[in-house]
Coordinates of C-alpha atoms in Angstrom, one line a residue:
M1 CA 13.0 -16.1 -13.5
P2 CA 11.1 -13.5 -11.1
L3 CA 11.4 -10.0 -11.9
A4 CA 13.4 -7.2 -10.5
K5 CA 12.0 -5.4 -7.6
P6 CA 10.3 -2.2 -9.3
T7 CA 11.5 1.3 -9.0
L8 CA 9.6 3.4 -7.5
I9 CA 9.1 7.3 -8.2
I10 CA 7.3 9.7 -6.2
F11 CA 6.2 12.4 -8.3
G12 CA 6.0 15.8 -5.6
R13 CA 6.7 19.2 -5.2
L14 CA 8.6 21.7 -2.7
P15 CA 5.7 22.8 -0.5
V16 CA 5.9 26.5 -1.2
P17 CA 2.6 27.7 0.7
G18 CA 0.9 29.2 -2.5
Q19 CA 2.2 26.8 -5.1
C20 CA 0.8 23.4 -3.6
K21 CA -2.1 22.0 -2.7
T22 CA -4.3 25.2 -4.2
R23 CA -7.4 23.9 -4.2
L24 CA -7.1 23.4 -0.1
I25 CA -6.3 27.1 0.1
P26 CA -10.2 28.4 0.6
A27 CA -9.8 25.9 4.1
L28 CA -7.0 25.8 5.1
G29 CA -4.8 29.0 3.3
A30 CA -2.0 29.1 1.7
Q31 CA 0.8 28.1 4.5
G32 CA -1.6 26.0 6.5
A33 CA -2.1 23.8 2.6
A34 CA 1.4 23.9 1.9
Q35 CA 2.3 22.8 5.4
L36 CA 0.0 20.1 5.4
Y37 CA 1.5 18.7 1.9
S38 CA 4.5 18.7 3.7
R39 CA 3.8 16.3 6.1
M40 CA 1.6 14.0 3.5
L41 CA 5.0 14.4 1.6
L42 CA 7.5 12.8 4.1
R43 CA 4.5 9.9 4.7
T44 CA 5.2 9.1 1.5
L45 CA 9.0 9.0 1.8
R46 CA 8.8 6.9 4.6
E47 CA 6.2 4.5 3.3
A48 CA 8.5 3.9 0.2
Q49 CA 11.5 2.9 1.5
A50 CA 9.5 0.7 4.6
A51 CA 7.7 -1.1 1.3
N52 CA 11.9 -2.0 1.1
L53 CA 11.1 -2.3 -2.9
G54 CA 13.6 -1.5 -5.8
D55 CA 15.4 3.0 -5.8
V56 CA 13.0 5.1 -4.4
I57 CA 13.4 8.2 -6.3
L58 CA 11.5 11.8 -6.0
M59 CA 11.5 13.6 -8.9
L60 CA 10.7 17.2 -7.7
T61 CA 9.5 20.1 -9.1
P62 CA 10.8 23.1 -9.2
S63 CA 13.6 20.8 -10.2
P64 CA 16.3 20.4 -7.5
Q65 CA 19.3 22.4 -8.7
A66 CA 17.4 25.4 -9.8
A67 CA 16.1 25.4 -6.5
R68 CA 18.9 25.4 -5.0
L69 CA 19.9 28.3 -6.9
D70 CA 17.0 30.3 -5.8
A71 CA 16.9 32.8 -3.5
S72 CA 13.8 32.3 -2.0
L73 CA 13.2 28.7 -2.5
A74 CA 17.1 27.3 -1.3
P75 CA 16.6 27.4 2.4
L76 CA 13.0 25.2 1.7
M77 CA 15.1 23.0 -0.4
A78 CA 18.0 22.5 2.3
E79 CA 15.7 21.3 5.0
L80 CA 14.7 18.9 2.1
D81 CA 17.8 17.9 1.4
R82 CA 18.6 17.6 5.4
E83 CA 15.1 15.7 6.1
L84 CA 16.5 13.3 3.3
S85 CA 20.2 13.0 4.6
H86 CA 19.0 12.7 8.3
G87 CA 15.4 12.7 9.1
L88 CA 14.0 9.8 7.5
V89 CA 14.6 6.1 8.4
H90 CA 18.2 5.6 8.2
E91 CA 18.9 1.8 9.4
P92 CA 21.7 0.1 8.1
N93 CA 19.6 -1.8 4.7
T94 CA 17.3 0.9 4.7
I95 CA 17.0 2.0 0.9
R96 CA 18.1 5.4 0.2
I97 CA 15.9 8.8 -2.1
T98 CA 17.5 10.5 -4.6
L99 CA 16.6 13.3 -6.1
E100 CA 16.2 13.9 -9.5
A101 CA 14.2 16.6 -11.9
Q102 CA 10.6 16.2 -13.1
P103 CA 10.3 15.8 -16.8
E104 CA 9.1 19.0 -18.8
G105 CA 5.5 18.8 -20.6
T106 CA 1.9 17.8 -19.7
L107 CA 1.1 15.6 -16.7
G108 CA 0.8 13.2 -19.3
E109 CA 4.0 13.5 -21.0
R110 CA 5.7 14.1 -17.4
M111 CA 4.9 10.8 -16.6
Q112 CA 5.6 8.9 -19.5
Q113 CA 9.3 10.7 -19.6
A114 CA 9.5 9.9 -16.4
M115 CA 8.9 6.1 -16.4
A116 CA 10.8 5.5 -19.8
R117 CA 13.7 7.0 -18.0
H118 CA 14.4 3.9 -15.7
L119 CA 11.8 1.2 -17.1
P120 CA 15.3 0.4 -19.3
N121 CA 16.2 -1.3 -15.9
G122 CA 13.5 -3.1 -14.7
P123 CA 10.2 -2.2 -13.6
V124 CA 8.6 0.6 -12.7
M125 CA 5.9 2.4 -10.5
L126 CA 4.9 5.8 -10.6
M127 CA 2.9 7.4 -7.7
G128 CA 2.2 11.2 -6.4
S129 CA 2.7 12.4 -2.9
D130 CA -1.2 12.8 -1.5
L131 CA -2.0 9.3 -0.9
P132 CA -2.1 8.8 2.5
A133 CA -3.6 5.5 2.5
L134 CA -1.6 4.3 -0.1
D135 CA 1.3 2.7 2.1
S136 CA 3.8 0.5 2.4
Q137 CA 1.6 -2.6 2.4
R138 CA -0.3 -1.4 -0.3
L139 CA 2.8 -0.7 -2.7
R140 CA 4.3 -4.5 -1.5
E141 CA 0.7 -5.8 -3.0
A142 CA 1.3 -3.3 -6.2
A143 CA 4.5 -5.0 -6.3
D144 CA 3.4 -8.5 -6.3
E145 CA 0.6 -8.3 -9.0
L146 CA 3.3 -6.2 -11.2
A147 CA 5.5 -9.2 -11.3
L148 CA 2.4 -11.0 -12.4
H149 CA 1.0 -8.4 -15.0
D150 CA 2.0 -6.4 -17.5
A151 CA 0.7 -2.9 -15.7
V152 CA -1.1 -2.2 -12.4
L153 CA -3.4 0.3 -11.6
Q154 CA -4.7 2.2 -8.0
P155 CA -7.6 3.6 -8.9
S156 CA -9.0 6.7 -7.0
K157 CA -12.2 7.6 -5.7
D158 CA -12.3 11.2 -7.7
G159 CA -11.4 8.6 -10.7
G160 CA -8.3 9.3 -11.3
Y161 CA -5.6 7.0 -10.1
G162 CA -2.8 7.5 -7.3
L163 CA 0.1 4.9 -8.5
I164 CA 0.3 2.9 -12.1
G165 CA 3.0 0.5 -13.0
L166 CA 4.6 -1.0 -16.0
N167 CA 6.9 -3.4 -16.8
Q168 CA 7.5 -2.1 -20.3
P169 CA 6.8 1.1 -22.1
C170 CA 3.5 2.2 -22.9
P171 CA 3.3 5.7 -24.3
D172 CA -0.4 5.2 -25.3
A173 CA -1.0 5.1 -21.8
F174 CA -0.3 8.5 -20.8
S175 CA -2.1 9.8 -24.3
L176 CA -5.3 10.6 -23.2
A177 CA -6.4 13.8 -24.4
R178 CA -6.8 16.0 -20.9
W179 CA -6.3 14.6 -17.4
S180 CA -8.2 15.7 -14.3
H181 CA -11.7 14.4 -15.0
A182 CA -13.7 11.9 -13.7
N183 CA -12.5 8.8 -16.4
V184 CA -8.7 8.8 -16.3
C185 CA -8.1 5.8 -14.5
L186 CA -10.9 4.2 -17.3
E187 CA -9.5 5.6 -20.4
T188 CA -6.2 4.8 -19.0
L189 CA -6.9 1.5 -18.4
T190 CA -8.6 1.3 -21.9
Q191 CA -5.2 2.5 -23.5
L192 CA -3.6 -0.3 -21.4
T193 CA -5.8 -2.8 -22.9
H194 CA -5.5 -1.3 -26.7
A195 CA -1.9 -1.7 -26.3
G196 CA -2.5 -5.5 -25.4
R197 CA -1.2 -5.0 -21.6
A198 CA -2.8 -7.4 -19.3
T199 CA -3.5 -5.1 -16.1
Y200 CA -4.4 -5.2 -12.3
C201 CA -6.3 -2.6 -10.5
L202 CA -5.8 -2.2 -7.2
P203 CA -9.0 -1.4 -4.5
V204 CA -9.8 2.0 -5.0
S205 CA -8.3 4.7 -2.6
W206 CA -8.6 8.3 -2.1
D207 CA -5.7 11.1 -2.4
V208 CA -6.9 14.7 -0.8
D209 CA -7.0 17.4 -3.5
E210 CA -10.3 19.6 -2.4
P211 CA -11.5 20.5 1.2
E212 CA -13.9 17.8 1.6
D213 CA -11.0 15.6 1.3
L214 CA -9.8 17.1 4.9
E215 CA -12.9 15.3 6.8
Q216 CA -11.7 11.6 5.9
L217 CA -7.8 12.7 6.2
A218 CA -8.8 13.8 9.8
L219 CA -10.6 10.5 10.4
D220 CA -7.6 8.3 8.9
F221 CA -4.8 10.6 9.9
P222 CA -5.2 12.9 12.6
A223 CA -1.1 13.2 12.9
L224 CA -1.3 14.5 9.4
M225 CA -3.8 17.2 10.4
K226 CA -2.4 18.4 13.3
E227 CA -1.8 22.3 13.5
H228 CA 1.8 22.0 14.0
S229 CA 4.6 23.2 11.6
S230 CA 5.8 20.7 8.9
P231 CA 9.3 19.6 9.7
F232 CA 10.6 20.9 6.4
L233 CA 8.4 24.0 5.9
I234 CA 10.2 27.2 6.8
S235 CA 7.9 29.8 8.3

């Protein structure tokens, strides 16, 4: 019997200048880095809808509830709410995107808790929001492989990974001693193997973290690099 379509969780941030994509600030400035991130986030959400998988959940930091009550963040949160309600694709059968707060803790703890929250309902894929090459076709490929394997990983050129999918909880996959280094994907694959999980690795992709990533972004996705305000970044 085939598995249900996976729930897709997207980890995202409110695009507050100075608080997102900080490693891009030397190249773009705080405002420019936030504007670029907001465009990448919207692209990610559109591709997630277009993949036509299971539920799509944007897990946000700061939490949506806290942002709506913070006078400095409420206008930005309101713009995001409007974008989710009216700005994205809303055909009759299009999957709606729901908002949740990201769990607390280290990156590994947050990822493990996020997936554990939804794994009781079926397979789950978790991805970042700065992966423009991880489009709807690649998301469907990941879902197809997750139906055939215990886990799926999307390795990144920097040694990390942009997506992980599981059919059953596996806390060991998130118990790395440290994150943000060149062997994160390899160590995670080792943890999954030791836990007895058959894992499929998708072709290596890339994310946008450092100023040197902007050259490839401009080449492959020039619209994301245009000098214009984001649809939901408050100036």
